[in-house]
Coordinates of C-alpha atoms in Angstrom, one line a residue:
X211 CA 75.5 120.6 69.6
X212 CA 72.8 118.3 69.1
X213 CA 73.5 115.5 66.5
X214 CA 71.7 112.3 65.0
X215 CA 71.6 109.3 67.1
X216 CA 70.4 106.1 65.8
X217 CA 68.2 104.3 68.2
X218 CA 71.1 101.8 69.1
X219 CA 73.0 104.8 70.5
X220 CA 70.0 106.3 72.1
X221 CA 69.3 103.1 74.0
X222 CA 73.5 103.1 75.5
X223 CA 72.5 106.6 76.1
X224 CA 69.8 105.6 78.2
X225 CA 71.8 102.6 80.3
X226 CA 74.1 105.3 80.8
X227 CA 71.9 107.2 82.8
X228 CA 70.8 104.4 84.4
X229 CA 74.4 103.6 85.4
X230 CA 74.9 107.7 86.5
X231 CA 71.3 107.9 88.5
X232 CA 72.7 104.3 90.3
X233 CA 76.0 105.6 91.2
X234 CA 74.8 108.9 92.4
X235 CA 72.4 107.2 95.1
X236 CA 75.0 105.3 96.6
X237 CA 77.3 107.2 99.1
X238 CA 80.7 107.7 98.2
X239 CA 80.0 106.6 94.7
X240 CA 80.2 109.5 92.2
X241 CA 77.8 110.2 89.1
X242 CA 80.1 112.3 87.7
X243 CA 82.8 109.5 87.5
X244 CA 80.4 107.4 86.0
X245 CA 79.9 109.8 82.9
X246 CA 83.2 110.6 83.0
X247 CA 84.5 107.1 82.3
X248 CA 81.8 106.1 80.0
X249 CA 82.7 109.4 77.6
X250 CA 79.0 111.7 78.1
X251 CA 80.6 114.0 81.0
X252 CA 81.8 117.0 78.8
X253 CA 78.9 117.0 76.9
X254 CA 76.4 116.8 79.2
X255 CA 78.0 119.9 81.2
X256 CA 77.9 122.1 78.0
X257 CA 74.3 120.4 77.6
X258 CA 73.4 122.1 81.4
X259 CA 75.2 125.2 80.4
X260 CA 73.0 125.8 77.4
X261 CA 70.0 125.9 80.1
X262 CA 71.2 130.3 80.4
X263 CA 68.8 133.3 78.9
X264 CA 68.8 132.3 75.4
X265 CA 66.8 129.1 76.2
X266 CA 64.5 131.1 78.3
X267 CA 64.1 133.6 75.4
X268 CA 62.6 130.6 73.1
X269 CA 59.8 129.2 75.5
X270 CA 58.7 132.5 76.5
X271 CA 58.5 133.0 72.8
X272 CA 56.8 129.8 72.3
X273 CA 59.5 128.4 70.2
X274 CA 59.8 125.4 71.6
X275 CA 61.5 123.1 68.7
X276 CA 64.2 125.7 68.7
X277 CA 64.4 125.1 72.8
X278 CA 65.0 121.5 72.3
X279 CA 67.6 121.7 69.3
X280 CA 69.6 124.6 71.7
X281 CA 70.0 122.1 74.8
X282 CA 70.1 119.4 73.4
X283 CA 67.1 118.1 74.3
X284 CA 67.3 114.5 72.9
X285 CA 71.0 114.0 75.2
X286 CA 69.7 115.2 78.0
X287 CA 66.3 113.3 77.5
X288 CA 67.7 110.2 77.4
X289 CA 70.3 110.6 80.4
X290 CA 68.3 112.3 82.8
X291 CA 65.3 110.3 82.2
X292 CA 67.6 107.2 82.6
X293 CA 69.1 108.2 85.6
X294 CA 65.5 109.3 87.1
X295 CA 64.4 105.5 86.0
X296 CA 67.0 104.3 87.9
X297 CA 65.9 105.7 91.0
X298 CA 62.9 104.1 91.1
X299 CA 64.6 100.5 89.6
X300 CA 67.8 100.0 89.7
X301 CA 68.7 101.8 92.6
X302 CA 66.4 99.5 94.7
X303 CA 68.0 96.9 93.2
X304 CA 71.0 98.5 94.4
X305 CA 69.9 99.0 97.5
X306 CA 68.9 95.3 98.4
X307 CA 72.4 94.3 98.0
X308 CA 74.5 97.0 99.8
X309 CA 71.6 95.2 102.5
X310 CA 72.5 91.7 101.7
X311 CA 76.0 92.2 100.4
X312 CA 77.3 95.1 101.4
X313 CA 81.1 94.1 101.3
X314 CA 80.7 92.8 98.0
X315 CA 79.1 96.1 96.1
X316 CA 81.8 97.9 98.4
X317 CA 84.4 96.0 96.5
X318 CA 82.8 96.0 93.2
X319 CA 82.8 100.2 92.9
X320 CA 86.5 100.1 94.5
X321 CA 87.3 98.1 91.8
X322 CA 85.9 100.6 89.0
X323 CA 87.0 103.9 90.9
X324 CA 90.9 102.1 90.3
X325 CA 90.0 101.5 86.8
X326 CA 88.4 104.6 86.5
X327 CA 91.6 106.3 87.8
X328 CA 93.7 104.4 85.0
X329 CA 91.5 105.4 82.5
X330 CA 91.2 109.0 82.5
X331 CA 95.2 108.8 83.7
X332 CA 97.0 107.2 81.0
X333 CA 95.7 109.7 78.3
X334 CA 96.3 112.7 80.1
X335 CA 99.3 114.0 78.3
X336 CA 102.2 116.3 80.2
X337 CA 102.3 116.0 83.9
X338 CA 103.7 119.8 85.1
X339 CA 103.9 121.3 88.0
X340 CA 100.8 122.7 88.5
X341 CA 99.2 119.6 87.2
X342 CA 100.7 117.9 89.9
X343 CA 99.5 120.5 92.2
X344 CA 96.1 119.9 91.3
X345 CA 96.5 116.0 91.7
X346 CA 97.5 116.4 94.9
X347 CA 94.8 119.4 95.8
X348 CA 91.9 117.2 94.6
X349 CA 93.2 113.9 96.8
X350 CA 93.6 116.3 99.7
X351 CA 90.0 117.5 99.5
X352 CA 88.8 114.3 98.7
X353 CA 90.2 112.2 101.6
X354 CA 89.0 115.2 103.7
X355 CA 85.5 114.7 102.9
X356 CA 85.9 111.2 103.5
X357 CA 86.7 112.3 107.4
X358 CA 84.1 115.0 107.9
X359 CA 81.9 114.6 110.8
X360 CA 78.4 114.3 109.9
X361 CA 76.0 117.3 111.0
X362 CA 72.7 117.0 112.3
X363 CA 69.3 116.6 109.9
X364 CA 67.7 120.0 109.2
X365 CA 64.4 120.4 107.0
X366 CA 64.6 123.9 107.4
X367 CA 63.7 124.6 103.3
X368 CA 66.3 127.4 103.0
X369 CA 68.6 124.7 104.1
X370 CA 67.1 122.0 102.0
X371 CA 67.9 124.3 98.9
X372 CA 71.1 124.4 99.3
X373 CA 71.2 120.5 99.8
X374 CA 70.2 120.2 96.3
X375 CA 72.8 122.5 94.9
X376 CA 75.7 120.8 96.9
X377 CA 74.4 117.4 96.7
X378 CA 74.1 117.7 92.5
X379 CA 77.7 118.0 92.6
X380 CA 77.9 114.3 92.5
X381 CA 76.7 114.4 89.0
X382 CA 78.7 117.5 87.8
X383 CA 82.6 117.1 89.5
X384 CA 83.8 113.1 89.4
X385 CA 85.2 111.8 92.3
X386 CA 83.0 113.9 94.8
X387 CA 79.6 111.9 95.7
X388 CA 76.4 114.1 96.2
X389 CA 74.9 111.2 98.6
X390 CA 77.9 111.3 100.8
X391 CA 78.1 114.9 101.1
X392 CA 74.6 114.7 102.2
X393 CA 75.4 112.3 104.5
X394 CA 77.8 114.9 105.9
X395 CA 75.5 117.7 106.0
X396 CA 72.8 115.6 107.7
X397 CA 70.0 115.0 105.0
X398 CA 71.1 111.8 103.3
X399 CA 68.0 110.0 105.0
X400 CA 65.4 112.9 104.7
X401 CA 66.1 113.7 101.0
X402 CA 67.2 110.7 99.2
X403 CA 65.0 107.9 101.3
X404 CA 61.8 109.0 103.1
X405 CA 60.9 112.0 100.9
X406 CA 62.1 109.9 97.8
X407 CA 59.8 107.1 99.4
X408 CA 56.9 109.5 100.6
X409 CA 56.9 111.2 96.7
X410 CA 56.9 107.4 95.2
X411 CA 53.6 106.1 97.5
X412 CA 52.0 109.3 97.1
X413 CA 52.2 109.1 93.4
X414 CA 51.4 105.5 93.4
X415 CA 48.1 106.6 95.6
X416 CA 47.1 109.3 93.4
X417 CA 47.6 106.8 90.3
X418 CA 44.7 104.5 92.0
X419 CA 42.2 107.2 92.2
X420 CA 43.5 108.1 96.0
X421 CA 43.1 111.3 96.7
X422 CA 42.7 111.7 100.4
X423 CA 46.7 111.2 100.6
X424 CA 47.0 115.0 99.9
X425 CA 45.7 115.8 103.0
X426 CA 48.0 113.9 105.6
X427 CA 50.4 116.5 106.4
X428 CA 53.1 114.3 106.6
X429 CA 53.5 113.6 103.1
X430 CA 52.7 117.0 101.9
X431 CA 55.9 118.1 104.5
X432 CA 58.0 115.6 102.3
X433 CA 56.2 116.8 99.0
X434 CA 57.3 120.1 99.9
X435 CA 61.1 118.9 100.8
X436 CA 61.7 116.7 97.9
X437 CA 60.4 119.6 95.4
X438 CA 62.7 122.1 96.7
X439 CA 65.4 119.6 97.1
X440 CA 64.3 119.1 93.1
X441 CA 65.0 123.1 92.4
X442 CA 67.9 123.2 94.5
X443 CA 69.5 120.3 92.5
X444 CA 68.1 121.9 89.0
X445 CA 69.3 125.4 89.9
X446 CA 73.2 123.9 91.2
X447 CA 73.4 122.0 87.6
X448 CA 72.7 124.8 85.7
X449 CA 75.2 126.9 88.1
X450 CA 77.4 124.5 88.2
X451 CA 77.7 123.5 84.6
X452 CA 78.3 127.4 83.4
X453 CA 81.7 127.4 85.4
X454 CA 82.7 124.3 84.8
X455 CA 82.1 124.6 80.7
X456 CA 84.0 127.7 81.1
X457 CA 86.8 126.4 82.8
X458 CA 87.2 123.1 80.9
X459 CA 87.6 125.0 78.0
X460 CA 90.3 127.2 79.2
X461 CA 91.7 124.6 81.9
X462 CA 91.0 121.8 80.8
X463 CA 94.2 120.0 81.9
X464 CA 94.1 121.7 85.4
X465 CA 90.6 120.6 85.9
X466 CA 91.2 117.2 84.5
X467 CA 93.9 116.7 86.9
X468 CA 92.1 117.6 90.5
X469 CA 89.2 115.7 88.7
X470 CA 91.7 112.4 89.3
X471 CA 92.8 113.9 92.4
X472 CA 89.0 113.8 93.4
X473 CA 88.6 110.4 92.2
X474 CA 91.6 109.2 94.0
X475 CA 90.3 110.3 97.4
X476 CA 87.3 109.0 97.1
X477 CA 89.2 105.6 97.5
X478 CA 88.7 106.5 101.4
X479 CA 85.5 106.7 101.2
X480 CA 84.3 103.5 99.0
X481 CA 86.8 101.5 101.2
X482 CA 85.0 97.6 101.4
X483 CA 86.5 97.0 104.6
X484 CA 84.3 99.4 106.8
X485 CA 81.6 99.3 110.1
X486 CA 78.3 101.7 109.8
X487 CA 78.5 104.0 112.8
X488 CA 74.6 104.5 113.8
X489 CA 73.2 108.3 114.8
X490 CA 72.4 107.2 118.5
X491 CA 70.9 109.9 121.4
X492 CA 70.8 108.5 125.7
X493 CA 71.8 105.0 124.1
X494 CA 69.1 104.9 121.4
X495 CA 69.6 104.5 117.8
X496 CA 67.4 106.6 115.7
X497 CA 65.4 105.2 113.1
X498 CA 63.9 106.9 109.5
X499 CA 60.4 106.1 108.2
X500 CA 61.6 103.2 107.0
X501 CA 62.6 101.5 110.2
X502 CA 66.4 101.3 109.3
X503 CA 69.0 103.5 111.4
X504 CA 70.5 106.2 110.7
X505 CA 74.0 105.7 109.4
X506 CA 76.5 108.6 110.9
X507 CA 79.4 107.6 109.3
X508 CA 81.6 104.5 108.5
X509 CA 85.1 103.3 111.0
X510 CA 87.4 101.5 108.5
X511 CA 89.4 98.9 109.2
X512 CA 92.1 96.9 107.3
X513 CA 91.2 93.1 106.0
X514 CA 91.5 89.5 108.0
X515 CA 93.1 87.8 105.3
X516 CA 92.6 84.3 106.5
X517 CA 88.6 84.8 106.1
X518 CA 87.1 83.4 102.8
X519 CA 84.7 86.7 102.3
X520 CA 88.4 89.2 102.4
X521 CA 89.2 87.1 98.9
X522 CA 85.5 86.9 97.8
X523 CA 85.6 90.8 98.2
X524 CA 89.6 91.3 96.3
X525 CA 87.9 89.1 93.4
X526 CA 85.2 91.5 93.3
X527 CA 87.2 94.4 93.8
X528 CA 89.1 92.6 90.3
X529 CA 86.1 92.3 88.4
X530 CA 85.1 96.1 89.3
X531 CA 88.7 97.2 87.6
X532 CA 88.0 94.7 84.7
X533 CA 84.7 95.6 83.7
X534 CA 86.5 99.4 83.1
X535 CA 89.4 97.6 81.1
X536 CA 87.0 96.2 79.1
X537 CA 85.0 99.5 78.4
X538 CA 88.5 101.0 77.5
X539 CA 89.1 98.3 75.0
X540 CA 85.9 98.6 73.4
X541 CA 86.1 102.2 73.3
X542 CA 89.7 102.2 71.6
X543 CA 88.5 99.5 69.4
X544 CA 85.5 101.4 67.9
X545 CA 88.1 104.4 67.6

């Protein structure tokens, strides 16, 4: 599978794993639609499915060019190490203005999950019935998770495990965002912000000769966390990718249409007009490391049109869909 890229391609590899590790930190934002629209998803799902036996095989047997050339090493190089990059960048780049302008980014990723929709719609081909079925399966589940009520956190490390498995599946199924799903299940704040946090000042300490950080149990707890949140993750894109290789080649269509369906509902979810509900116990919001609270969920509301900030946010929402148009165009131009 693995083919020549010049280093023009390599680098629009690279931003689009910056884009995918971006989209997968925000909740309700999906990875998976991100590669999806931008034309890497198939391949980088038969990329993770070439992570089986055979690749174990050559590094036990110390054939390690072979290994790279049989997962496509450079692809998934480029991607993952973008998206990892973008954790530690763009993300908090990200993050400063869901702080700052939270409506805005809101309506922004609205904007691209309806171009997004478009997109992989208008080439789909024959709409049957069980296509249809599938549509309407994947905006039923999707809207669903939008709903769910939020568990409780949990750092049990069984528990954690299977955090990373679920929560990968924003990067492996568009429309369904791994943060969110986290959210749900309790962990957003305890995997993806203060381990994520506790892993980047540990590092940062060990870098400047700091070695007495190892031995605040704290942040070995969260070293602990975040590295079998890390297998989980690994282990559910491996799983993950076999069935879905196997069943986008023999159902493609049906997949591609509760892939839509998936994208569709998570329109509820990414809705700009919507209040943070804050984890609260006796009256008292509970904080993370950080100092921020804890967000439960989100109470949606429809728009005051007569405010100046409800026509900022349906210009950004415009500039979200346009920015897919234009990918489209380009794409069909250097067809």
């Amino acid at each position: 599978m693995q083919r020549e890229r010049t280093l023009l391609q390599k680098l629009y590899l690279f931003l689009k794993g910056l884009a995918m590790g971006a989209a997968n930190k925000v909740p309700g934002v999906s990875g998976g639609t991100v590669s999806f629209v931008l034309g890497f998803y198939e391949e980088l799902i038969y990329s993770f499915k070439k992570v089986n036996i055979t690749a174990f095989k050559l590094i036990i047997n110390g054939r390690f060019k072979s290994f790279y050339t049989y997962i496509n090493g450079q692809f998934l190089l480029l991607v993952m190490g973008g998206s990892i990059f973008s954790y530690f960048s763009i993300s908090l780049v990200l993050d400063y203005f869901l702080q700052h302008y939270e409506l805005y980014v809101w309506s922004w990723f609205f904007g691209m999950i309806i171009g997004s929709i478009y997109y992989i719609g208008k080439g789909f081909g024959e709409w049957n019935r069980t296509n249809i079925f599938s549509l309407i399966l994947g905006v039923a589940v999707g809207l669903g998770v939008s709903f769910l009520t939020p568990a409780g956190e949990n750092d049990n490390l069984w528990f954690v495990f299977v955090c990373g498995i679920i929560g990968v599946s924003g990067m492996t199924l568009p429309g369904l965002s791994g943060s969110f799903i986290l959210i749900l299940m309790g962990n957003y704040v305890l995997l993806l912000v203060d381990s994520v946090n506790a892993l980047f000042f540990v590092v940062t300490e060990l870098l400047v000769g700091n070695f007495e950080v190892l031995a605040v149990p704290e942040k070995i707890r969260y070293l602990k966390i975040i590295a079998v949140f890390t297998a989980g993750s690994i282990f559910g894109l491996v799983a993950i990718s076999h069935v879905l290789g196997y069943v986008l080649k023999r159902f493609n269509a049906i997949v591609t249409a509760v892939i839509i369906g998936f994208i569709t509902g998570s329109l509820g979810i990414v809705w700009p007009w919507k209040q943070a509900l804050y984890t609260a116990e006796k009256g008292v919001f509970l904080l993370d490391n950080s100092g921020h609270k804890i967000i439960e969920n989100y109470q949606r509301f429809v728009p005051d049109f007569s405010l100046s900030e409800t026509w900022f946010a349906v210009l950004y929402i415009a500039l979200g869909l346009s920015l897919i148009l234009i990918i489209d165009f380009y794409g069909r131009k250097n067809k």
